[in-house]
GROMACS .gro file of C-alpha atoms in nm:
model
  393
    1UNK     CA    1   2.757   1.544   3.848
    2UNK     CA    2   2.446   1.715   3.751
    3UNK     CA    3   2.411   1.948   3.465
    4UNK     CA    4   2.541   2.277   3.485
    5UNK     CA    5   2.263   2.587   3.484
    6UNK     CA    6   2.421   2.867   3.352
    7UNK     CA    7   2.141   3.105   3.370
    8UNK     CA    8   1.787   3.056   3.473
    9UNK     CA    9   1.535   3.330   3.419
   10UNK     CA   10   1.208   3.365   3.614
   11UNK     CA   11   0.946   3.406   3.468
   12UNK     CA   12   0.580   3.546   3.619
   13UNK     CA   13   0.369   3.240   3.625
   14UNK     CA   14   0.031   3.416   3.481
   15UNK     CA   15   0.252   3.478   3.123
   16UNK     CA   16   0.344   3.141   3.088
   17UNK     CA   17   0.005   2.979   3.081
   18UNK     CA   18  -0.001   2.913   2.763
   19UNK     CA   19   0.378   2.673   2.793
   20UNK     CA   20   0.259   2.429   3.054
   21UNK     CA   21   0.315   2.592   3.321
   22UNK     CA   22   0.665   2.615   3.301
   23UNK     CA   23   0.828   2.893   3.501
   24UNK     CA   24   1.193   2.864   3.438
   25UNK     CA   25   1.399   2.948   3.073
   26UNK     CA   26   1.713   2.761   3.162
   27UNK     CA   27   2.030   2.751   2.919
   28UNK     CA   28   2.283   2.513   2.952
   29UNK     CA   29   2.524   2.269   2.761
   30UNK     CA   30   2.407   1.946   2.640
   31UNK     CA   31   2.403   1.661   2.851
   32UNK     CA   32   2.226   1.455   2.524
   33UNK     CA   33   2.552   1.257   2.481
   34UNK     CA   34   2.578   1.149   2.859
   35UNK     CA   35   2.283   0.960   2.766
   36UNK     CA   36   2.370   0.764   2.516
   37UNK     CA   37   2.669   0.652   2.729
   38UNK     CA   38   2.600   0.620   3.151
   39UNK     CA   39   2.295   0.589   3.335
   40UNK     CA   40   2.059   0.866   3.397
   41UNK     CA   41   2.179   1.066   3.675
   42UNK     CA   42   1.844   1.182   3.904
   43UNK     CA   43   2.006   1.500   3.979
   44UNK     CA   44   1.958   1.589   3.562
   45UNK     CA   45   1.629   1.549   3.585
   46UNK     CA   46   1.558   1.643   3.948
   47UNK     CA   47   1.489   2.067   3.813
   48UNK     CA   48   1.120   1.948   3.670
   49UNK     CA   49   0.879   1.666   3.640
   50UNK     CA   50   0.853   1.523   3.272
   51UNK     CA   51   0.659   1.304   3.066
   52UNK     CA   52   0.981   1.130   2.918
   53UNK     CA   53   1.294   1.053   3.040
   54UNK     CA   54   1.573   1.253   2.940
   55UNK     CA   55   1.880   1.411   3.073
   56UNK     CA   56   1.937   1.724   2.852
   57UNK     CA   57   1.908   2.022   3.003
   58UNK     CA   58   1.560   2.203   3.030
   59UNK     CA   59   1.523   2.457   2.717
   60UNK     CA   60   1.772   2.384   2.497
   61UNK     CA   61   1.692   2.508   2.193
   62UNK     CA   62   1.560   2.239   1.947
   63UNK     CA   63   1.460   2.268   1.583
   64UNK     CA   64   1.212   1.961   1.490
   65UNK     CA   65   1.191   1.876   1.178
   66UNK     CA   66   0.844   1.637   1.071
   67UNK     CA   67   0.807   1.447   0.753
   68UNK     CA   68   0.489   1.520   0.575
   69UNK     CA   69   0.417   1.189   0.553
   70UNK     CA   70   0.325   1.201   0.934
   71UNK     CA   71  -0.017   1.425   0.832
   72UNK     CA   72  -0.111   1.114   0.600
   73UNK     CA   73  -0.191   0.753   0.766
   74UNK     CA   74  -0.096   0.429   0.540
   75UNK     CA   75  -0.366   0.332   0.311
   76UNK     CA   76  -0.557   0.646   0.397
   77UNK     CA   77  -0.639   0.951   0.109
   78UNK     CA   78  -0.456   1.296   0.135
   79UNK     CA   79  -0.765   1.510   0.273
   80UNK     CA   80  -0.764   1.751   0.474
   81UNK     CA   81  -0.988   1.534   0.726
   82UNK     CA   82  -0.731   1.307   0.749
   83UNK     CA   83  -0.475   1.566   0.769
   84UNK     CA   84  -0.640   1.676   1.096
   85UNK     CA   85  -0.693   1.346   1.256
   86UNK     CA   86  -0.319   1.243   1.158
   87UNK     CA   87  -0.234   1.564   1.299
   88UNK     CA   88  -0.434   1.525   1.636
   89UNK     CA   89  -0.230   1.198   1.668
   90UNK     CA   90   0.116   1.366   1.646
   91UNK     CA   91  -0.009   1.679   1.889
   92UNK     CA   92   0.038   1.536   2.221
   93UNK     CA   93   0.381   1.428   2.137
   94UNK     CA   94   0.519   1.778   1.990
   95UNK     CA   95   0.344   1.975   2.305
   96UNK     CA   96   0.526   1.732   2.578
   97UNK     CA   97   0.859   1.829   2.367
   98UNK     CA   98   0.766   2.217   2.371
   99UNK     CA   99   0.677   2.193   2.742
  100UNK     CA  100   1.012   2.098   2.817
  101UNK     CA  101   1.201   2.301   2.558
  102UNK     CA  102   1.255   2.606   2.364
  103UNK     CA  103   1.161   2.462   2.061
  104UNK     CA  104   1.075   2.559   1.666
  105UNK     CA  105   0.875   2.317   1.455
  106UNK     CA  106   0.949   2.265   1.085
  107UNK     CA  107   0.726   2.003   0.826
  108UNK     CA  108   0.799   1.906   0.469
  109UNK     CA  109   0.520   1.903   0.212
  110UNK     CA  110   0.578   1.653  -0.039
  111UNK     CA  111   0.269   1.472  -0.022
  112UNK     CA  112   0.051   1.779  -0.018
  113UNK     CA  113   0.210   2.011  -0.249
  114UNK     CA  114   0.183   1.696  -0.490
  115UNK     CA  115  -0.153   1.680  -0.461
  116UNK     CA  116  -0.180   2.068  -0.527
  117UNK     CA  117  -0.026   2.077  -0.835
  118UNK     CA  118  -0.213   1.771  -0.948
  119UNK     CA  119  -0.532   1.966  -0.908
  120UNK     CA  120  -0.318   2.295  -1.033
  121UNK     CA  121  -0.117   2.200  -1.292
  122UNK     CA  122  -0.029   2.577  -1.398
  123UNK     CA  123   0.033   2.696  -1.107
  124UNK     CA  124   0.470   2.762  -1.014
  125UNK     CA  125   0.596   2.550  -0.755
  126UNK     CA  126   0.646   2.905  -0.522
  127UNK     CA  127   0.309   2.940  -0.543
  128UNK     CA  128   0.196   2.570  -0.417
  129UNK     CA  129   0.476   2.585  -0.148
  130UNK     CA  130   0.282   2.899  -0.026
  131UNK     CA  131  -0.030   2.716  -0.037
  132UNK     CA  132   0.092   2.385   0.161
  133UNK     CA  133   0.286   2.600   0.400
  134UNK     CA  134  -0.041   2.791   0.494
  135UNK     CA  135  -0.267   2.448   0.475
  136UNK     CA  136  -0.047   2.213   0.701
  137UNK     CA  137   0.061   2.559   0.918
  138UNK     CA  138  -0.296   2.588   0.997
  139UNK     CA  139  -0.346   2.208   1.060
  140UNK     CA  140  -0.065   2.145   1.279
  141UNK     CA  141  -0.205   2.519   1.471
  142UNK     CA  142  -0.523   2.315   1.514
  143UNK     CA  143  -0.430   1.985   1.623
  144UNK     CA  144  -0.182   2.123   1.909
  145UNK     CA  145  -0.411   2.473   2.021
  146UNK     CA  146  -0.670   2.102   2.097
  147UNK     CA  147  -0.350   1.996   2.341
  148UNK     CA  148  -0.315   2.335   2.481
  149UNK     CA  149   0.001   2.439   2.247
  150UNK     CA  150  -0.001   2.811   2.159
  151UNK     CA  151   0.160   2.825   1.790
  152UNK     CA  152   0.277   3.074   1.542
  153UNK     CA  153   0.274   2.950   1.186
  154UNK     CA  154   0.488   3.163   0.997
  155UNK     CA  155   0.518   3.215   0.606
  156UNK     CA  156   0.879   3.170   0.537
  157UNK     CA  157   1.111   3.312   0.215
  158UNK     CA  158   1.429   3.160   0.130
  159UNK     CA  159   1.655   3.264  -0.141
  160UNK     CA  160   1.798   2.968  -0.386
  161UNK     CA  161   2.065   3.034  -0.659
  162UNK     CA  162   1.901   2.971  -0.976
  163UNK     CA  163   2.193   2.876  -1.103
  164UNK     CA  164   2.234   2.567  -0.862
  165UNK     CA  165   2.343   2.218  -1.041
  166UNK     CA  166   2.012   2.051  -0.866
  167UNK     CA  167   1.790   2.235  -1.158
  168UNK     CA  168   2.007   1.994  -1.399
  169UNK     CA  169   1.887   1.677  -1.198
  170UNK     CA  170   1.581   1.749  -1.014
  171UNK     CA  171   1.583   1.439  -0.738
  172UNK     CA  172   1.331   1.585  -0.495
  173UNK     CA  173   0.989   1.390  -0.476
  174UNK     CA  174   0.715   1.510  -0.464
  175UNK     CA  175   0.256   1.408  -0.478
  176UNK     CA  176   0.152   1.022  -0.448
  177UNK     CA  177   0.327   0.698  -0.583
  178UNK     CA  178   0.185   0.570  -0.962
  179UNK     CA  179   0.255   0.294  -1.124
  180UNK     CA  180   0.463   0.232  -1.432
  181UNK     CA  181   0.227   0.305  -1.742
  182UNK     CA  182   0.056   0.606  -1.503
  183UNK     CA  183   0.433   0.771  -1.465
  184UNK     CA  184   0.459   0.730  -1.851
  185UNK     CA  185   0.141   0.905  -1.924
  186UNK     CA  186   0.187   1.198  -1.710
  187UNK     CA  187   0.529   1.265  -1.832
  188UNK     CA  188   0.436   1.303  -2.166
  189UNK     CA  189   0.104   1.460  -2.104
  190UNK     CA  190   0.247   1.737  -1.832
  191UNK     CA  191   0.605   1.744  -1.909
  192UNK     CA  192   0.686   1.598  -1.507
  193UNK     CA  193   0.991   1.419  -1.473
  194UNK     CA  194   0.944   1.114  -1.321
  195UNK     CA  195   1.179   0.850  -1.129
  196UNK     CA  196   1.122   0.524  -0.939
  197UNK     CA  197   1.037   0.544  -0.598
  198UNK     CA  198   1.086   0.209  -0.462
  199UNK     CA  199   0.884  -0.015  -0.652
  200UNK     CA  200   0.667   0.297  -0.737
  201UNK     CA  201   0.719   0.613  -0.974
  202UNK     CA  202   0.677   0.972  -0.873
  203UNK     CA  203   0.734   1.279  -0.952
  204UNK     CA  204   1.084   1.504  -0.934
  205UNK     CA  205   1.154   1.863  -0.894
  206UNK     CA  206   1.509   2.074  -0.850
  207UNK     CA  207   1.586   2.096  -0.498
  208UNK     CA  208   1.809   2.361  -0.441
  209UNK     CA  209   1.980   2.414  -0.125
  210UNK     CA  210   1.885   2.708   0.123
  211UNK     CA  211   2.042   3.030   0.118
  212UNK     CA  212   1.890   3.319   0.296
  213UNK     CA  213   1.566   3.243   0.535
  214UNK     CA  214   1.442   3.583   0.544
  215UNK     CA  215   1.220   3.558   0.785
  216UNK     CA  216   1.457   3.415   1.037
  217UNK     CA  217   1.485   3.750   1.245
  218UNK     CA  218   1.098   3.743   1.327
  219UNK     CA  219   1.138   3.378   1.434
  220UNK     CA  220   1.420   3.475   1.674
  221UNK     CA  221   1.198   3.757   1.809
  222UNK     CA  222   0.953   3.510   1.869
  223UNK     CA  223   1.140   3.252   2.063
  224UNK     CA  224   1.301   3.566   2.250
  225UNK     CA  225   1.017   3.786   2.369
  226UNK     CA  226   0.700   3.504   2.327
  227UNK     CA  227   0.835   3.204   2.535
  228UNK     CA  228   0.489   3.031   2.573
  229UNK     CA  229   0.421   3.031   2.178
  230UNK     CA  230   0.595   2.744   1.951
  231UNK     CA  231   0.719   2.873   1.615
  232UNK     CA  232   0.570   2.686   1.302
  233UNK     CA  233   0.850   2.799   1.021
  234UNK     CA  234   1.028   2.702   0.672
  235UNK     CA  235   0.742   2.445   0.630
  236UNK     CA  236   0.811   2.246   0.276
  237UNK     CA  237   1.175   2.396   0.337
  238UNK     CA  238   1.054   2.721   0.246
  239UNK     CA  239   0.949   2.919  -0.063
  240UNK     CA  240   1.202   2.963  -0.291
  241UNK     CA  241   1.274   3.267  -0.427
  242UNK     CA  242   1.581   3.412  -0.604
  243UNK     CA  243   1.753   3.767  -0.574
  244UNK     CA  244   1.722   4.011  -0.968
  245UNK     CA  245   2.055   4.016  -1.019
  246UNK     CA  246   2.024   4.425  -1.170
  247UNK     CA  247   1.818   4.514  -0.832
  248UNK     CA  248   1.895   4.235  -0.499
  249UNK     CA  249   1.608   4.407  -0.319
  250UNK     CA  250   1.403   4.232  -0.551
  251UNK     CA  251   1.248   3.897  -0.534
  252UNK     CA  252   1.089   3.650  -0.755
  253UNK     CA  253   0.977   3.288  -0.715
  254UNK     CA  254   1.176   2.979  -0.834
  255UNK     CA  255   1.004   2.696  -0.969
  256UNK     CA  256   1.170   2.397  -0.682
  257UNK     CA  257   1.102   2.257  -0.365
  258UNK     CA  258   1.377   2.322  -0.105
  259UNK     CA  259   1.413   1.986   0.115
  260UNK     CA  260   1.290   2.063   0.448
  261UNK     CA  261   1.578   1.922   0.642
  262UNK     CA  262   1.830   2.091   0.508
  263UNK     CA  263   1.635   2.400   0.560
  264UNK     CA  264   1.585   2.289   0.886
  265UNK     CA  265   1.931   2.237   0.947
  266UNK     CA  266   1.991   2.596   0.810
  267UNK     CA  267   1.725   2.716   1.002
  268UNK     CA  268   1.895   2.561   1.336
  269UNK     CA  269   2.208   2.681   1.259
  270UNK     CA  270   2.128   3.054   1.240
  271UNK     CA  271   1.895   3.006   1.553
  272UNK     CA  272   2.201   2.912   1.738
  273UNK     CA  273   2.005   2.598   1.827
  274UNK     CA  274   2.137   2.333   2.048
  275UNK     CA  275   2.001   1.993   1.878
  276UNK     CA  276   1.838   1.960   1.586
  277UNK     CA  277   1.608   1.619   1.539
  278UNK     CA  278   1.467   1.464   1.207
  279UNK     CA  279   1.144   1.287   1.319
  280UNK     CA  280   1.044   1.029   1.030
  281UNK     CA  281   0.795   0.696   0.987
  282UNK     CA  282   1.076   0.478   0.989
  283UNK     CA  283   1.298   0.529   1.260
  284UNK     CA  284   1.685   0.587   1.249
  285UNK     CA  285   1.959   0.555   1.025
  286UNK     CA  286   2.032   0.155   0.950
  287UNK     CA  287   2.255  -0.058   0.747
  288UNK     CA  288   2.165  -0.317   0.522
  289UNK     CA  289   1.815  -0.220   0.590
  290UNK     CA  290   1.581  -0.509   0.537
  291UNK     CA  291   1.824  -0.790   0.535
  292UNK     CA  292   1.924  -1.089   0.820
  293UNK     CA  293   2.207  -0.824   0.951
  294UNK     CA  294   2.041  -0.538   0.935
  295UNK     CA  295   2.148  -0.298   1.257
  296UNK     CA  296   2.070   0.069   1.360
  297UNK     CA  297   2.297   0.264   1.420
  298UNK     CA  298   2.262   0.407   1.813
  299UNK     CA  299   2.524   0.693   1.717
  300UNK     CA  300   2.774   0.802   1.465
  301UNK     CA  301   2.981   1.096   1.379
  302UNK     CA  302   2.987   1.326   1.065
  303UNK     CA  303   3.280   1.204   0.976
  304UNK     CA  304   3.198   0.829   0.981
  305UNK     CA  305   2.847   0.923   0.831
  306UNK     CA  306   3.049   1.133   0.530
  307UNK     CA  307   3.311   0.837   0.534
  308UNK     CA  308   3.073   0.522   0.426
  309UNK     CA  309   2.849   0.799   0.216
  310UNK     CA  310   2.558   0.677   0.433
  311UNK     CA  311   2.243   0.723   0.274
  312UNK     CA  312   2.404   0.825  -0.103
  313UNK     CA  313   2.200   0.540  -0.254
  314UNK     CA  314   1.860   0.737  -0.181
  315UNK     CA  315   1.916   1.112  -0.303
  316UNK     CA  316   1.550   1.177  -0.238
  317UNK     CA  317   1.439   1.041   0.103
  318UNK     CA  318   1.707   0.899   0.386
  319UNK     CA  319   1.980   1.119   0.190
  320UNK     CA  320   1.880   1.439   0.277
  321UNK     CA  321   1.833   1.432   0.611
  322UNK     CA  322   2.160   1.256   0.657
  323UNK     CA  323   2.289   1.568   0.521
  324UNK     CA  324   2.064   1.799   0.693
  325UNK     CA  325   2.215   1.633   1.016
  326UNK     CA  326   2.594   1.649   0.941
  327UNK     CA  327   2.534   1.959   0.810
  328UNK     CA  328   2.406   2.122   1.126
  329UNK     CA  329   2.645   1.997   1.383
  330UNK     CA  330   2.993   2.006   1.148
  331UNK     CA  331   2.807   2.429   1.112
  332UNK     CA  332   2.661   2.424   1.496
  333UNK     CA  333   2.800   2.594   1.835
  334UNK     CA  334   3.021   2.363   2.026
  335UNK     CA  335   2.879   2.018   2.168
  336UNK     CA  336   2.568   2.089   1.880
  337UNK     CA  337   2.419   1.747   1.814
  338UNK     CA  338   2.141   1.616   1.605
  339UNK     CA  339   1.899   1.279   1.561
  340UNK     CA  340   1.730   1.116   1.306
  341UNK     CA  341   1.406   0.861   1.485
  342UNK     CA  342   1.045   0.799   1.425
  343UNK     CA  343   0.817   1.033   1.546
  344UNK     CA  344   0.617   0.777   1.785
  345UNK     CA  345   1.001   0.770   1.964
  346UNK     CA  346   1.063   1.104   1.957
  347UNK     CA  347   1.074   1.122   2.354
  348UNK     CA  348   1.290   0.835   2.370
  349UNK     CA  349   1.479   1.003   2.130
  350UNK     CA  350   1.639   1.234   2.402
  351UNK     CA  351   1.748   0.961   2.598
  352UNK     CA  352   1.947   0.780   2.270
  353UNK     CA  353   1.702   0.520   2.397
  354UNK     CA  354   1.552   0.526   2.055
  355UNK     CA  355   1.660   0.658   1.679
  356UNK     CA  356   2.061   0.768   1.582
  357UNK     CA  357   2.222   1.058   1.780
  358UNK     CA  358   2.461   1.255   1.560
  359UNK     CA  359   2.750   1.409   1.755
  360UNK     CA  360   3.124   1.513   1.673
  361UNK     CA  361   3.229   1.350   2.019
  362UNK     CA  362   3.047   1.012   2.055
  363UNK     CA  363   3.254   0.870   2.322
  364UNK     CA  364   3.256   0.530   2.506
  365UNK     CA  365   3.282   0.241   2.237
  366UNK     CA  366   3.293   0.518   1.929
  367UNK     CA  367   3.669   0.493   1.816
  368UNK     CA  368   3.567   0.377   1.475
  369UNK     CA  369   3.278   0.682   1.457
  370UNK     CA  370   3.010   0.483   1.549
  371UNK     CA  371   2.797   0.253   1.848
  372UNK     CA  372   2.597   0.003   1.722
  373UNK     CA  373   2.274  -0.049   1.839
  374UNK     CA  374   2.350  -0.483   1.881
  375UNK     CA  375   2.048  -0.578   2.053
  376UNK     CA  376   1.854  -0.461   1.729
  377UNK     CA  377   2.069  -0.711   1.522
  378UNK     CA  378   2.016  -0.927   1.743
  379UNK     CA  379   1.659  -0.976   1.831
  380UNK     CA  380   1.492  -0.752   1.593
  381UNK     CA  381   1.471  -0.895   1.271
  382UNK     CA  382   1.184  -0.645   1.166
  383UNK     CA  383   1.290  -0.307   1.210
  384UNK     CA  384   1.042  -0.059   1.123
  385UNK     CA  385   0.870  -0.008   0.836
  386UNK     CA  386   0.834   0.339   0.633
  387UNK     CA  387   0.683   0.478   0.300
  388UNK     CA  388   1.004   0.607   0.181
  389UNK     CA  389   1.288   0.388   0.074
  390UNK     CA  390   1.518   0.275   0.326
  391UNK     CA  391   1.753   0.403   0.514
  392UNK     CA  392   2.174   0.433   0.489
  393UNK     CA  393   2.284   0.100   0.249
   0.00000   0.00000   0.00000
């Protein structure tokens, strides 16, 4: 069987222009997991010509999540030249995706607000979040207006508790990699807290988790009443602000960065969203990463994800948006799933062709919680390579 269409609305083809060209705002379940497990059924796809395969339903609603390490090639410097390029390279993908789907786009920042407090040492971490939020918003506007993507980048708020244990232990990372003696220097000169990264040192800040987005009414208004334009929102996870306890209506900036995929996954949730993907540089969630039997996983549940800790062992990159995942479909509507991939998959990525689909119901060979992806162990003794440490243990 084909996918159910609960409700299609038609739209007049003059105000959708700016989408593609795409006429129809359909909402319906998520086929996502039929994918992982049969054969494509023509009849899924037969309601509109893509430029991927996939069998999930046209317009779902999908929050996409982008590392900022994908506005910064290997070996190249953090400009915003090379921002612009990197981001011209990532355009085409994002636009097929928003073509297709009722989708909201989300970016960390830890390169660039790095980089801004390195040239801005006393300026509050608030502040630079603002900053990078407005630079990479504008960016990202650029590259995908050049693909024929209308977007809306939008300046997002989001409480924090003060309070919150992750001020005690900062773990987040933030600006470029330095070496040993470098880490030292700036830790004593500037106060940073510094811990490895890999074989590298960088710099840590609290990362809190997110409370209240506040702008997440104006984003729903925006999805709801502009279906041609793709929301840009909670870039860098956010700024984070806190609530004066003697007047609520009050804000004021925390000094943190709030990780971008739980945000993300926040951000998803309240949405009502029906999938939310993590797009990295290094493509889904493996074990024993880097060794003879390494394997990806294809798909796994919360509960075998929670169950082996997957991803504990690196608090500041893989970690999170292991998290960010279970987080959002153990909080989502019914049949919510999410996936963690590289962003050069990220089409395959609806198929289950490509990355690690996160889903309470996995089915077929998924007693244990999870499908192996056993070709990969097989024949692929490279997986891919990433900046970020690697991946689930």
């Amino acid at each position: 069987k084909g996918p159910v269409i609960s409700k299609c609305v038609f739209i007049d083809k003059g105000k959708m222009q700016s989408n593609g060209g795409r006429q129809t705002l359909c909402r319906a379940g998520s086929s996502l997991l039929r994918a992982a497990l049969a054969p494509s059924s023509p009849a899924a796809t037969s309601a509109a010509v893509r430029a991927y395969t996939s069998t999930s339903p046209l317009n779902e609603r999908i929050v996409v999540a982008v590392g900022g390490n994908a506005l910064q090639r290997r070996g190249e410097r953090l400009t915003i030249e090379n921002s612009l390029k990197a981001a011209a390279d990532m355009a085409p993908t994002i636009a097929k995706l928003a073509r297709d789907h009722e989708l909201v786009l989300t970016h960390g920042n830890g390169p660039q607000v790095g980089e801004l407090a390195l040239e801005r040492s006393a300026a509050t971490f608030d502040v630079l979040g603002a900053e990078s939020m407005g630079q990479i918003g504008y960016v990202l506007a650029q590259a995908l207006s050049s693909v024929g993507c209308t977007t809306a980048p939008i300046i997002c708020q989001v409480v924090v508790d003060p309070n919150d244990d992750a001020f005690r232990d900062p773990t987040k990372f933030v600006g470029p990699i330095y070496g040993a003696k470098e880490a030292t220097a700036l830790s004593q000169s500037l106060g940073w807290a510094m811990k490895p990264d890999g074989e590298y040192f960088r710099r840590v800040v609290p990362s809190p988790p997110p409370g209240e987005i506040l702008q997440v009414s104006a984003i729903r208004t925006l999805l709801e009443q502009a279906p041609g334009v793709l929301p840009i929102a909670c870039g860098g996870g956010g700024i984070p602000v806190s609530r004066i306890p003697s007047n609520p209506t009050t804000l004021t900036g925390v000094e943190a960065v709030i990780d971008k995929d739980r945000c993300g996954a926040k951000l998803a949730n309240e949405l009502d969203a029906d999938g939310f993907i993590v797009l990295t540089d290094g493509g889904g969630i493996w074990q024993n990463f880097g060794k003879p039997d390494a394997r990806e996983m294809k798909a796994a549940t919360p509960e075998y994800l929670e169950g082996t800790k997957a991803g504990k062992n690196f608090p500041g990159s893989m970690g999170p948006k292991i998290q960010a995942a279970i987080d959002f479909v153990n909080g989502g509507k019914e049949g919510a799933w999410a996936a963690i991939g590289d962003l050069n998959d990220a089409a395959k990525i609806f198929g289950n062709d490509e990355g690690t689909l996160i889903k309470h119901d996995i089915g077929g060979d998924g007693h244990e919680g999870v499908i192996w992806r056993e070709s990969r162990a097989t024949f692929d003794s490279k997986p891919k390579q990433s900046k970020e440490p690697h991946k689930s243990g």
